[in-house]
Amino acid sequence: MERTIAAVSTPPGAGGIAVIRISGSRAVEIGDTVFRGKDGLADAESHTVHYGFVVNSKGEKIDEVLVTVMRAPRTFTAEDTVEISTHGGIMSVQGVLDAVIKAGASAAEPGEFTKRAFLNGRIDLSQAEAVIDIINSKNELSRRSALSQLEGGLSREIRDVRQRLVSLAAGMQVIIDYPDEDLEDVTEQDIYDTASECAERIKKLLDTADSGKILRDGLRTAIAGKPNVGKSSLLNSLARADRAIVTDIAGTTRDVIEEYVNLNGVPIILTDTAGIRETDDTVEKIGVERSRRSIDEADLVIVMLDGSELLTDEDREVLRETRQKKRIIVINKTDLGRPKYTEAVRAKANGAPVLEVSAVTGQGLDALADEIKRMYHFGAVSAGSGAVITNMRHKKALILAEDALKRAAEAIRSGMPSDIASIDINESINALGEITGETVSEDIVNEIFHNFCVGK
Ligand SMILES: Nc1nc2c(ncn2[C@@H]2O[C@H](COP(=O)(O)OP(=O)(O)OP(=O)(O)O)[C@@H](O)[C@H]2O)c(=O)[nH]1
Ligand SMILES: [Mg+2]
């Protein structure tokens, strides 16, 4: 028999209230066993709230509670659900959960509520994954993107593309099964057109993957420059912490330092790197190598120059090496006097912003933060549409689907028999189905739900 499950669905620790959720065919009966109120729960109507107490098996009161009864199918899991709101204390929460389990519920596994919602057809797999993303999201924008995924923006587009391919495959199957009948309603041109069009729509979704990653994890921003320009000082000011060692010795930072910074709601992964220069020092050399790699991987580079000196060949080298990157050029140490070469740098910056700052006094750092935010919004949100790929599993499946469709179109174009294209189209249908869960294997489902915490 299907288990009725229970778990604490609010975060651990003491809070104002905590919610114990029970889901399954015996949810109301189990809730009724532990509840003492004006009336029992057995005949309670769906979506009603009841005041009373939870008692243990000896009939002793554990806590004063409000109990919500929700009957299938209009619940999150699509099963009968009872939610008990208790006072948040750890003793009372544990006591209520124990009583519920003694009354016949089993402790829920991580993600089991959401898994049931998926298995009962309430949400599809990409929506279930969005629930994980919402729980884990670090910032407002990524939360909103996960929310729109939960509402089905992504699933809708993928299901739509998949449905077109399913109809096409069905039409092709008829021709393959009955080659002699005069059933030419799917032409080779149709196959080619549909495969190409669907490949194009998938490509559009894939194009959002990079911005999706930024949205979810933050904008990778590397601070680059020759030694001693003030890179570590900038990291410390933006992170509002003494994270990196600052000295007047050139070559202080030897390794890449990474700090997660929240700039008014915009998530940034800021990296401070070793100053870039030619050096014979073995350790510093490795540091410089790592700087280059971190600059390579960055979504945005802050190129830092020392405004208290004239531009040097080392500065020119850093400017040259970062030419291909999205970048902001900052001229530091303006508290020591106005830099002399700002306009010269601006003229050669190819439109990249050039800002004067002081990492020590904080002057110009607000403008820098605004500029970083602007780039974040440009990179992350320009995707528009609402359907943004934020998930590696989805990305891989989309790549498979797109490749298969390109092969199908190519097969038709080069005059191969249409059953060759049919194999590719079916492969694409399966890959898309893995995202929404229509053709997903049990292993993948288990893996996904394993990432949840208990109570979700
Ligand atoms: N006056 C002034 N001094 C600064 C400013 N920013 C940094 N400095 C000083 O410049 C020196 C080098 O600063 P760091 O932040 O260590 O420079 P860095 O670029 O990380 O240096 P390396 O790690 O060696 O590559 C320190 O003495 C800082 O106090 C600034 O805006 N104004
Ligand atoms: Mg440093």
PDB file of C-alpha atoms in Angstrom, residues 131-401:
ATOM      1  CA  VAL A 131      11.252  24.083  -6.716  1.00  0.00           C
ATOM      2  CA  ILE A 132      14.828  23.123  -5.765  1.00  0.00           C
ATOM      3  CA  ASP A 133      16.137  26.250  -7.431  1.00  0.00           C
ATOM      4  CA  ILE A 134      13.699  28.461  -5.555  1.00  0.00           C
ATOM      5  CA  ILE A 135      14.729  26.896  -2.269  1.00  0.00           C
ATOM      6  CA  ASN A 136      18.396  27.357  -3.107  1.00  0.00           C
ATOM      7  CA  SER A 137      18.282  30.659  -4.978  1.00  0.00           C
ATOM      8  CA  LYS A 138      20.688  33.233  -3.661  1.00  0.00           C
ATOM      9  CA  ASN A 139      19.080  36.348  -5.045  1.00  0.00           C
ATOM     10  CA  GLU A 140      15.863  37.953  -6.138  1.00  0.00           C
ATOM     11  CA  LEU A 141      16.455  37.639  -9.896  1.00  0.00           C
ATOM     12  CA  SER A 142      17.310  33.961  -9.879  1.00  0.00           C
ATOM     13  CA  ARG A 143      14.340  33.339  -7.608  1.00  0.00           C
ATOM     14  CA  ARG A 144      12.104  35.045 -10.121  1.00  0.00           C
ATOM     15  CA  SER A 145      13.554  33.041 -12.993  1.00  0.00           C
ATOM     16  CA  ALA A 146      13.009  29.786 -11.087  1.00  0.00           C
ATOM     17  CA  LEU A 147       9.491  30.912 -10.321  1.00  0.00           C
ATOM     18  CA  SER A 148       8.699  31.511 -13.964  1.00  0.00           C
ATOM     19  CA  GLN A 149      10.104  28.071 -14.713  1.00  0.00           C
ATOM     20  CA  LEU A 150       7.851  26.655 -12.021  1.00  0.00           C
ATOM     21  CA  GLU A 151       4.944  28.378 -13.668  1.00  0.00           C
ATOM     22  CA  GLY A 152       5.908  26.464 -16.763  1.00  0.00           C
ATOM     23  CA  GLY A 153       7.412  28.966 -19.237  1.00  0.00           C
ATOM     24  CA  LEU A 154      10.187  26.575 -20.156  1.00  0.00           C
ATOM     25  CA  SER A 155       8.038  23.448 -20.090  1.00  0.00           C
ATOM     26  CA  ARG A 156       5.473  25.074 -22.313  1.00  0.00           C
ATOM     27  CA  GLU A 157       7.994  25.903 -25.020  1.00  0.00           C
ATOM     28  CA  ILE A 158       9.636  22.479 -24.837  1.00  0.00           C
ATOM     29  CA  ARG A 159       6.354  20.605 -24.798  1.00  0.00           C
ATOM     30  CA  ASP A 160       5.193  22.619 -27.784  1.00  0.00           C
ATOM     31  CA  VAL A 161       8.308  21.795 -29.824  1.00  0.00           C
ATOM     32  CA  ARG A 162       8.101  18.165 -28.758  1.00  0.00           C
ATOM     33  CA  GLN A 163       4.444  17.951 -29.746  1.00  0.00           C
ATOM     34  CA  ARG A 164       5.229  19.199 -33.253  1.00  0.00           C
ATOM     35  CA  LEU A 165       7.891  16.519 -33.584  1.00  0.00           C
ATOM     36  CA  VAL A 166       5.573  13.817 -32.252  1.00  0.00           C
ATOM     37  CA  SER A 167       2.963  14.715 -34.884  1.00  0.00           C
ATOM     38  CA  LEU A 168       5.646  14.724 -37.551  1.00  0.00           C
ATOM     39  CA  ALA A 169       7.000  11.344 -36.419  1.00  0.00           C
ATOM     40  CA  ALA A 170       3.493   9.899 -36.392  1.00  0.00           C
ATOM     41  CA  GLY A 171       2.897  11.133 -39.931  1.00  0.00           C
ATOM     42  CA  MET A 172       6.210   9.685 -41.067  1.00  0.00           C
ATOM     43  CA  GLN A 173       5.457   6.337 -39.424  1.00  0.00           C
ATOM     44  CA  VAL A 174       2.285   6.000 -41.473  1.00  0.00           C
ATOM     45  CA  ILE A 175       4.294   6.399 -44.668  1.00  0.00           C
ATOM     46  CA  ILE A 176       6.927   3.906 -43.511  1.00  0.00           C
ATOM     47  CA  ASP A 177       4.306   1.345 -42.468  1.00  0.00           C
ATOM     48  CA  TYR A 178       2.155   1.707 -45.598  1.00  0.00           C
ATOM     49  CA  PRO A 179       4.575   2.665 -48.364  1.00  0.00           C
ATOM     50  CA  ASP A 180       2.221   1.505 -51.104  1.00  0.00           C
ATOM     51  CA  GLU A 181      -0.823   3.426 -50.016  1.00  0.00           C
ATOM     52  CA  ASP A 182      -1.264   6.809 -51.520  1.00  0.00           C
ATOM     53  CA  LEU A 183      -0.854   8.658 -48.227  1.00  0.00           C
ATOM     54  CA  GLU A 184       1.645  11.319 -49.142  1.00  0.00           C
ATOM     55  CA  ASP A 185       0.491  13.890 -46.628  1.00  0.00           C
ATOM     56  CA  VAL A 186       3.929  14.286 -45.006  1.00  0.00           C
ATOM     57  CA  THR A 187       6.400  15.326 -47.684  1.00  0.00           C
ATOM     58  CA  GLU A 188      10.164  15.371 -47.385  1.00  0.00           C
ATOM     59  CA  GLN A 189       9.910  19.141 -47.509  1.00  0.00           C
ATOM     60  CA  ASP A 190       7.621  19.002 -44.448  1.00  0.00           C
ATOM     61  CA  ILE A 191      10.126  16.871 -42.559  1.00  0.00           C
ATOM     62  CA  TYR A 192      12.968  19.191 -43.460  1.00  0.00           C
ATOM     63  CA  ASP A 193      11.029  22.340 -42.560  1.00  0.00           C
ATOM     64  CA  THR A 194       9.727  21.075 -39.230  1.00  0.00           C
ATOM     65  CA  ALA A 195      13.098  19.638 -38.165  1.00  0.00           C
ATOM     66  CA  SER A 196      14.874  22.887 -39.064  1.00  0.00           C
ATOM     67  CA  GLU A 197      12.283  25.072 -37.385  1.00  0.00           C
ATOM     68  CA  CYS A 198      12.340  23.019 -34.175  1.00  0.00           C
ATOM     69  CA  ALA A 199      16.156  22.988 -34.165  1.00  0.00           C
ATOM     70  CA  GLU A 200      16.028  26.777 -34.409  1.00  0.00           C
ATOM     71  CA  ARG A 201      13.616  27.074 -31.465  1.00  0.00           C
ATOM     72  CA  ILE A 202      15.830  24.810 -29.371  1.00  0.00           C
ATOM     73  CA  LYS A 203      18.837  26.901 -30.304  1.00  0.00           C
ATOM     74  CA  LYS A 204      17.032  29.997 -28.993  1.00  0.00           C
ATOM     75  CA  LEU A 205      16.527  28.269 -25.652  1.00  0.00           C
ATOM     76  CA  LEU A 206      20.162  27.193 -25.584  1.00  0.00           C
ATOM     77  CA  ASP A 207      21.236  30.753 -26.228  1.00  0.00           C
ATOM     78  CA  THR A 208      19.710  31.677 -22.891  1.00  0.00           C
ATOM     79  CA  ALA A 209      21.822  29.084 -21.074  1.00  0.00           C
ATOM     80  CA  ASP A 210      24.804  31.351 -20.436  1.00  0.00           C
ATOM     81  CA  SER A 211      22.686  34.174 -19.141  1.00  0.00           C
ATOM     82  CA  GLY A 212      20.772  31.593 -17.134  1.00  0.00           C
ATOM     83  CA  LYS A 213      23.980  30.577 -15.463  1.00  0.00           C
ATOM     84  CA  ILE A 214      24.765  34.187 -14.593  1.00  0.00           C
ATOM     85  CA  LEU A 215      21.253  34.617 -13.264  1.00  0.00           C
ATOM     86  CA  ARG A 216      21.576  31.586 -11.076  1.00  0.00           C
ATOM     87  CA  ASP A 217      25.172  31.733  -9.866  1.00  0.00           C
ATOM     88  CA  GLY A 218      26.121  35.374 -10.202  1.00  0.00           C
ATOM     89  CA  LEU A 219      28.267  37.383 -12.565  1.00  0.00           C
ATOM     90  CA  ARG A 220      31.872  36.163 -12.514  1.00  0.00           C
ATOM     91  CA  THR A 221      33.909  39.326 -12.212  1.00  0.00           C
ATOM     92  CA  ALA A 222      37.719  39.259 -12.158  1.00  0.00           C
ATOM     93  CA  ILE A 223      39.884  42.169 -11.051  1.00  0.00           C
ATOM     94  CA  ALA A 224      43.009  42.309 -13.215  1.00  0.00           C
ATOM     95  CA  GLY A 225      46.023  44.600 -13.301  1.00  0.00           C
ATOM     96  CA  LYS A 226      49.740  44.782 -12.765  1.00  0.00           C
ATOM     97  CA  PRO A 227      51.049  44.354  -9.185  1.00  0.00           C
ATOM     98  CA  ASN A 228      50.290  46.985  -6.535  1.00  0.00           C
ATOM     99  CA  VAL A 229      47.566  48.925  -8.378  1.00  0.00           C
ATOM    100  CA  GLY A 230      45.068  48.173  -5.593  1.00  0.00           C
ATOM    101  CA  LYS A 231      43.188  45.069  -6.756  1.00  0.00           C
ATOM    102  CA  SER A 232      42.996  43.498  -3.317  1.00  0.00           C
ATOM    103  CA  SER A 233      41.982  46.822  -1.807  1.00  0.00           C
ATOM    104  CA  LEU A 234      39.070  47.000  -4.267  1.00  0.00           C
ATOM    105  CA  LEU A 235      37.935  43.473  -3.423  1.00  0.00           C
ATOM    106  CA  ASN A 236      37.992  44.346   0.259  1.00  0.00           C
ATOM    107  CA  SER A 237      35.982  47.551  -0.260  1.00  0.00           C
ATOM    108  CA  LEU A 238      33.337  45.905  -2.438  1.00  0.00           C
ATOM    109  CA  ALA A 239      33.060  42.916  -0.113  1.00  0.00           C
ATOM    110  CA  ARG A 240      33.106  45.248   2.916  1.00  0.00           C
ATOM    111  CA  ALA A 241      35.564  42.863   4.565  1.00  0.00           C
ATOM    112  CA  ASP A 242      39.287  42.453   5.033  1.00  0.00           C
ATOM    113  CA  ARG A 243      39.308  39.441   2.832  1.00  0.00           C
ATOM    114  CA  ALA A 244      42.550  39.857   0.882  1.00  0.00           C
ATOM    115  CA  ILE A 245      45.963  40.878   2.250  1.00  0.00           C
ATOM    116  CA  VAL A 246      46.943  44.395   1.223  1.00  0.00           C
ATOM    117  CA  THR A 247      50.537  45.657   1.398  1.00  0.00           C
ATOM    118  CA  ASP A 248      52.650  48.098  -0.546  1.00  0.00           C
ATOM    119  CA  ILE A 249      54.833  45.199  -1.715  1.00  0.00           C
ATOM    120  CA  ALA A 250      54.246  44.451  -5.402  1.00  0.00           C
ATOM    121  CA  GLY A 251      53.312  40.797  -5.780  1.00  0.00           C
ATOM    122  CA  THR A 252      51.411  40.427  -2.483  1.00  0.00           C
ATOM    123  CA  THR A 253      48.546  38.363  -3.843  1.00  0.00           C
ATOM    124  CA  ARG A 254      49.794  35.017  -5.070  1.00  0.00           C
ATOM    125  CA  ASP A 255      46.603  33.064  -5.555  1.00  0.00           C
ATOM    126  CA  VAL A 256      43.126  33.741  -6.851  1.00  0.00           C
ATOM    127  CA  ILE A 257      40.818  34.900  -4.065  1.00  0.00           C
ATOM    128  CA  GLU A 258      37.112  34.468  -4.602  1.00  0.00           C
ATOM    129  CA  GLU A 259      34.393  36.317  -2.728  1.00  0.00           C
ATOM    130  CA  TYR A 260      30.633  36.262  -3.167  1.00  0.00           C
ATOM    131  CA  VAL A 261      29.341  39.831  -3.099  1.00  0.00           C
ATOM    132  CA  ASN A 262      25.752  40.987  -3.181  1.00  0.00           C
ATOM    133  CA  LEU A 263      25.653  44.431  -4.824  1.00  0.00           C
ATOM    134  CA  ASN A 264      22.139  45.628  -3.949  1.00  0.00           C
ATOM    135  CA  GLY A 265      20.535  42.383  -5.026  1.00  0.00           C
ATOM    136  CA  VAL A 266      22.911  41.654  -7.890  1.00  0.00           C
ATOM    137  CA  PRO A 267      25.026  38.573  -7.189  1.00  0.00           C
ATOM    138  CA  ILE A 268      28.698  38.856  -8.106  1.00  0.00           C
ATOM    139  CA  ILE A 269      31.451  36.320  -7.721  1.00  0.00           C
ATOM    140  CA  LEU A 270      34.394  38.635  -7.382  1.00  0.00           C
ATOM    141  CA  THR A 271      37.913  37.300  -7.898  1.00  0.00           C
ATOM    142  CA  ASP A 272      41.086  39.102  -6.898  1.00  0.00           C
ATOM    143  CA  THR A 273      44.084  37.850  -8.809  1.00  0.00           C
ATOM    144  CA  ALA A 274      47.845  38.042  -8.654  1.00  0.00           C
ATOM    145  CA  GLY A 275      49.206  41.076 -10.454  1.00  0.00           C
ATOM    146  CA  ILE A 276      50.126  40.255 -14.031  1.00  0.00           C
ATOM    147  CA  ARG A 277      53.823  40.735 -14.826  1.00  0.00           C
ATOM    148  CA  GLU A 278      56.877  38.891 -16.078  1.00  0.00           C
ATOM    149  CA  THR A 279      58.541  37.259 -13.104  1.00  0.00           C
ATOM    150  CA  ASP A 280      61.172  34.639 -12.253  1.00  0.00           C
ATOM    151  CA  ASP A 281      59.654  33.819  -8.883  1.00  0.00           C
ATOM    152  CA  THR A 282      58.201  30.299  -9.169  1.00  0.00           C
ATOM    153  CA  VAL A 283      55.236  30.888  -6.861  1.00  0.00           C
ATOM    154  CA  GLU A 284      54.346  34.224  -8.378  1.00  0.00           C
ATOM    155  CA  LYS A 285      54.590  32.695 -11.846  1.00  0.00           C
ATOM    156  CA  ILE A 286      51.954  30.098 -10.956  1.00  0.00           C
ATOM    157  CA  GLY A 287      49.839  32.914  -9.510  1.00  0.00           C
ATOM    158  CA  VAL A 288      50.063  34.871 -12.763  1.00  0.00           C
ATOM    159  CA  GLU A 289      49.023  31.761 -14.709  1.00  0.00           C
ATOM    160  CA  ARG A 290      45.986  31.393 -12.453  1.00  0.00           C
ATOM    161  CA  SER A 291      45.151  35.073 -12.907  1.00  0.00           C
ATOM    162  CA  ARG A 292      45.059  34.570 -16.652  1.00  0.00           C
ATOM    163  CA  ARG A 293      42.795  31.555 -16.292  1.00  0.00           C
ATOM    164  CA  SER A 294      40.445  33.392 -13.968  1.00  0.00           C
ATOM    165  CA  ILE A 295      40.298  36.323 -16.411  1.00  0.00           C
ATOM    166  CA  ASP A 296      39.535  33.838 -19.180  1.00  0.00           C
ATOM    167  CA  GLU A 297      36.609  32.362 -17.257  1.00  0.00           C
ATOM    168  CA  ALA A 298      35.186  35.695 -16.106  1.00  0.00           C
ATOM    169  CA  ASP A 299      31.951  37.145 -17.504  1.00  0.00           C
ATOM    170  CA  LEU A 300      33.311  40.605 -16.755  1.00  0.00           C
ATOM    171  CA  VAL A 301      36.837  41.920 -16.094  1.00  0.00           C
ATOM    172  CA  ILE A 302      37.670  45.006 -14.059  1.00  0.00           C
ATOM    173  CA  VAL A 303      40.976  46.211 -15.470  1.00  0.00           C
ATOM    174  CA  MET A 304      42.728  48.315 -12.859  1.00  0.00           C
ATOM    175  CA  LEU A 305      45.341  50.984 -13.492  1.00  0.00           C
ATOM    176  CA  ASP A 306      47.260  53.124 -10.996  1.00  0.00           C
ATOM    177  CA  GLY A 307      46.236  56.753 -11.507  1.00  0.00           C
ATOM    178  CA  SER A 308      49.046  58.074  -9.301  1.00  0.00           C
ATOM    179  CA  GLU A 309      51.624  56.984 -11.856  1.00  0.00           C
ATOM    180  CA  LEU A 310      51.960  57.160 -15.601  1.00  0.00           C
ATOM    181  CA  LEU A 311      50.863  54.238 -17.737  1.00  0.00           C
ATOM    182  CA  THR A 312      53.538  51.535 -18.018  1.00  0.00           C
ATOM    183  CA  ASP A 313      54.221  48.735 -20.481  1.00  0.00           C
ATOM    184  CA  GLU A 314      52.828  46.293 -17.911  1.00  0.00           C
ATOM    185  CA  ASP A 315      49.523  48.228 -17.929  1.00  0.00           C
ATOM    186  CA  ARG A 316      49.456  48.167 -21.722  1.00  0.00           C
ATOM    187  CA  GLU A 317      50.003  44.425 -21.642  1.00  0.00           C
ATOM    188  CA  VAL A 318      47.034  43.892 -19.310  1.00  0.00           C
ATOM    189  CA  LEU A 319      44.871  46.167 -21.465  1.00  0.00           C
ATOM    190  CA  ARG A 320      45.911  44.196 -24.535  1.00  0.00           C
ATOM    191  CA  GLU A 321      45.252  40.797 -22.933  1.00  0.00           C
ATOM    192  CA  THR A 322      41.732  41.746 -21.860  1.00  0.00           C
ATOM    193  CA  ARG A 323      40.710  43.368 -25.132  1.00  0.00           C
ATOM    194  CA  GLN A 324      38.373  40.534 -26.101  1.00  0.00           C
ATOM    195  CA  LYS A 325      36.565  40.513 -22.738  1.00  0.00           C
ATOM    196  CA  LYS A 326      33.593  42.481 -21.559  1.00  0.00           C
ATOM    197  CA  ARG A 327      35.394  44.910 -19.283  1.00  0.00           C
ATOM    198  CA  ILE A 328      35.321  48.020 -17.128  1.00  0.00           C
ATOM    199  CA  ILE A 329      38.542  50.003 -16.836  1.00  0.00           C
ATOM    200  CA  VAL A 330      39.110  51.638 -13.450  1.00  0.00           C
ATOM    201  CA  ILE A 331      41.831  54.116 -12.697  1.00  0.00           C
ATOM    202  CA  ASN A 332      42.592  53.814  -8.978  1.00  0.00           C
ATOM    203  CA  LYS A 333      44.212  55.967  -6.287  1.00  0.00           C
ATOM    204  CA  THR A 334      42.552  59.193  -7.429  1.00  0.00           C
ATOM    205  CA  ASP A 335      42.840  60.410  -3.823  1.00  0.00           C
ATOM    206  CA  LEU A 336      46.512  61.028  -4.642  1.00  0.00           C
ATOM    207  CA  GLY A 337      45.627  63.501  -7.391  1.00  0.00           C
ATOM    208  CA  ARG A 338      43.899  63.557 -10.757  1.00  0.00           C
ATOM    209  CA  PRO A 339      45.095  60.838 -13.125  1.00  0.00           C
ATOM    210  CA  LYS A 340      46.744  62.255 -16.244  1.00  0.00           C
ATOM    211  CA  TYR A 341      45.837  59.660 -18.850  1.00  0.00           C
ATOM    212  CA  THR A 342      42.090  59.038 -18.371  1.00  0.00           C
ATOM    213  CA  GLU A 343      41.114  60.526 -21.750  1.00  0.00           C
ATOM    214  CA  ALA A 344      43.909  58.700 -23.569  1.00  0.00           C
ATOM    215  CA  VAL A 345      42.725  55.363 -22.150  1.00  0.00           C
ATOM    216  CA  ARG A 346      39.106  56.176 -22.908  1.00  0.00           C
ATOM    217  CA  ALA A 347      39.943  56.934 -26.530  1.00  0.00           C
ATOM    218  CA  LYS A 348      41.377  53.449 -26.938  1.00  0.00           C
ATOM    219  CA  ALA A 349      38.846  51.577 -24.776  1.00  0.00           C
ATOM    220  CA  ASN A 350      36.530  50.570 -27.613  1.00  0.00           C
ATOM    221  CA  GLY A 351      33.512  51.889 -25.741  1.00  0.00           C
ATOM    222  CA  ALA A 352      34.279  50.113 -22.457  1.00  0.00           C
ATOM    223  CA  PRO A 353      33.492  52.361 -19.473  1.00  0.00           C
ATOM    224  CA  VAL A 354      36.489  54.105 -17.906  1.00  0.00           C
ATOM    225  CA  LEU A 355      36.012  55.191 -14.284  1.00  0.00           C
ATOM    226  CA  GLU A 356      38.164  57.026 -11.783  1.00  0.00           C
ATOM    227  CA  VAL A 357      38.017  55.543  -8.280  1.00  0.00           C
ATOM    228  CA  SER A 358      39.791  55.316  -4.992  1.00  0.00           C
ATOM    229  CA  ALA A 359      39.670  51.926  -3.322  1.00  0.00           C
ATOM    230  CA  VAL A 360      40.847  53.543  -0.098  1.00  0.00           C
ATOM    231  CA  THR A 361      38.412  56.459   0.255  1.00  0.00           C
ATOM    232  CA  GLY A 362      35.585  54.721  -1.615  1.00  0.00           C
ATOM    233  CA  GLN A 363      35.256  57.554  -4.096  1.00  0.00           C
ATOM    234  CA  GLY A 364      33.755  56.376  -7.417  1.00  0.00           C
ATOM    235  CA  LEU A 365      32.817  52.938  -6.099  1.00  0.00           C
ATOM    236  CA  ASP A 366      29.065  53.620  -6.322  1.00  0.00           C
ATOM    237  CA  ALA A 367      29.480  54.445  -9.994  1.00  0.00           C
ATOM    238  CA  LEU A 368      31.469  51.235 -10.411  1.00  0.00           C
ATOM    239  CA  ALA A 369      28.736  49.225  -8.699  1.00  0.00           C
ATOM    240  CA  ASP A 370      26.137  50.805 -10.993  1.00  0.00           C
ATOM    241  CA  GLU A 371      28.211  49.924 -14.028  1.00  0.00           C
ATOM    242  CA  ILE A 372      28.589  46.291 -12.885  1.00  0.00           C
ATOM    243  CA  LYS A 373      24.846  46.108 -12.276  1.00  0.00           C
ATOM    244  CA  ARG A 374      24.154  47.484 -15.714  1.00  0.00           C
ATOM    245  CA  MET A 375      26.338  44.786 -17.261  1.00  0.00           C
ATOM    246  CA  TYR A 376      24.698  42.119 -15.160  1.00  0.00           C
ATOM    247  CA  HIS A 377      21.248  43.124 -16.282  1.00  0.00           C
ATOM    248  CA  PHE A 378      22.422  43.393 -19.839  1.00  0.00           C
ATOM    249  CA  GLY A 379      24.001  39.933 -19.788  1.00  0.00           C
ATOM    250  CA  ALA A 380      21.520  38.147 -17.620  1.00  0.00           C
ATOM    251  CA  VAL A 381      18.180  39.618 -18.403  1.00  0.00           C
ATOM    252  CA  SER A 382      18.530  40.462 -22.078  1.00  0.00           C
ATOM    253  CA  ALA A 383      17.363  36.907 -22.736  1.00  0.00           C
ATOM    254  CA  GLY A 384      13.831  38.275 -22.176  1.00  0.00           C
ATOM    255  CA  SER A 385      11.169  35.688 -23.103  1.00  0.00           C
ATOM    256  CA  GLY A 386      10.864  34.305 -19.549  1.00  0.00           C
ATOM    257  CA  ALA A 387      12.048  30.835 -20.506  1.00  0.00           C
ATOM    258  CA  VAL A 388      15.676  30.752 -19.435  1.00  0.00           C
ATOM    259  CA  ILE A 389      17.802  27.628 -19.160  1.00  0.00           C
ATOM    260  CA  THR A 390      19.450  27.576 -15.758  1.00  0.00           C
ATOM    261  CA  ASN A 391      19.955  23.880 -15.405  1.00  0.00           C
ATOM    262  CA  MET A 392      22.846  21.762 -16.740  1.00  0.00           C
ATOM    263  CA  ARG A 393      20.666  18.692 -17.205  1.00  0.00           C
ATOM    264  CA  HIS A 394      18.271  20.661 -19.380  1.00  0.00           C
ATOM    265  CA  LYS A 395      21.136  22.125 -21.353  1.00  0.00           C
ATOM    266  CA  LYS A 396      22.590  18.697 -22.163  1.00  0.00           C
ATOM    267  CA  ALA A 397      19.223  17.349 -23.256  1.00  0.00           C
ATOM    268  CA  LEU A 398      18.607  20.373 -25.471  1.00  0.00           C
ATOM    269  CA  ILE A 399      21.990  19.956 -27.145  1.00  0.00           C
ATOM    270  CA  LEU A 400      21.177  16.295 -27.881  1.00  0.00           C
ATOM    271  CA  ALA A 401      17.783  17.257 -29.280  1.00  0.00           C
TER     272      ALA A 401
END
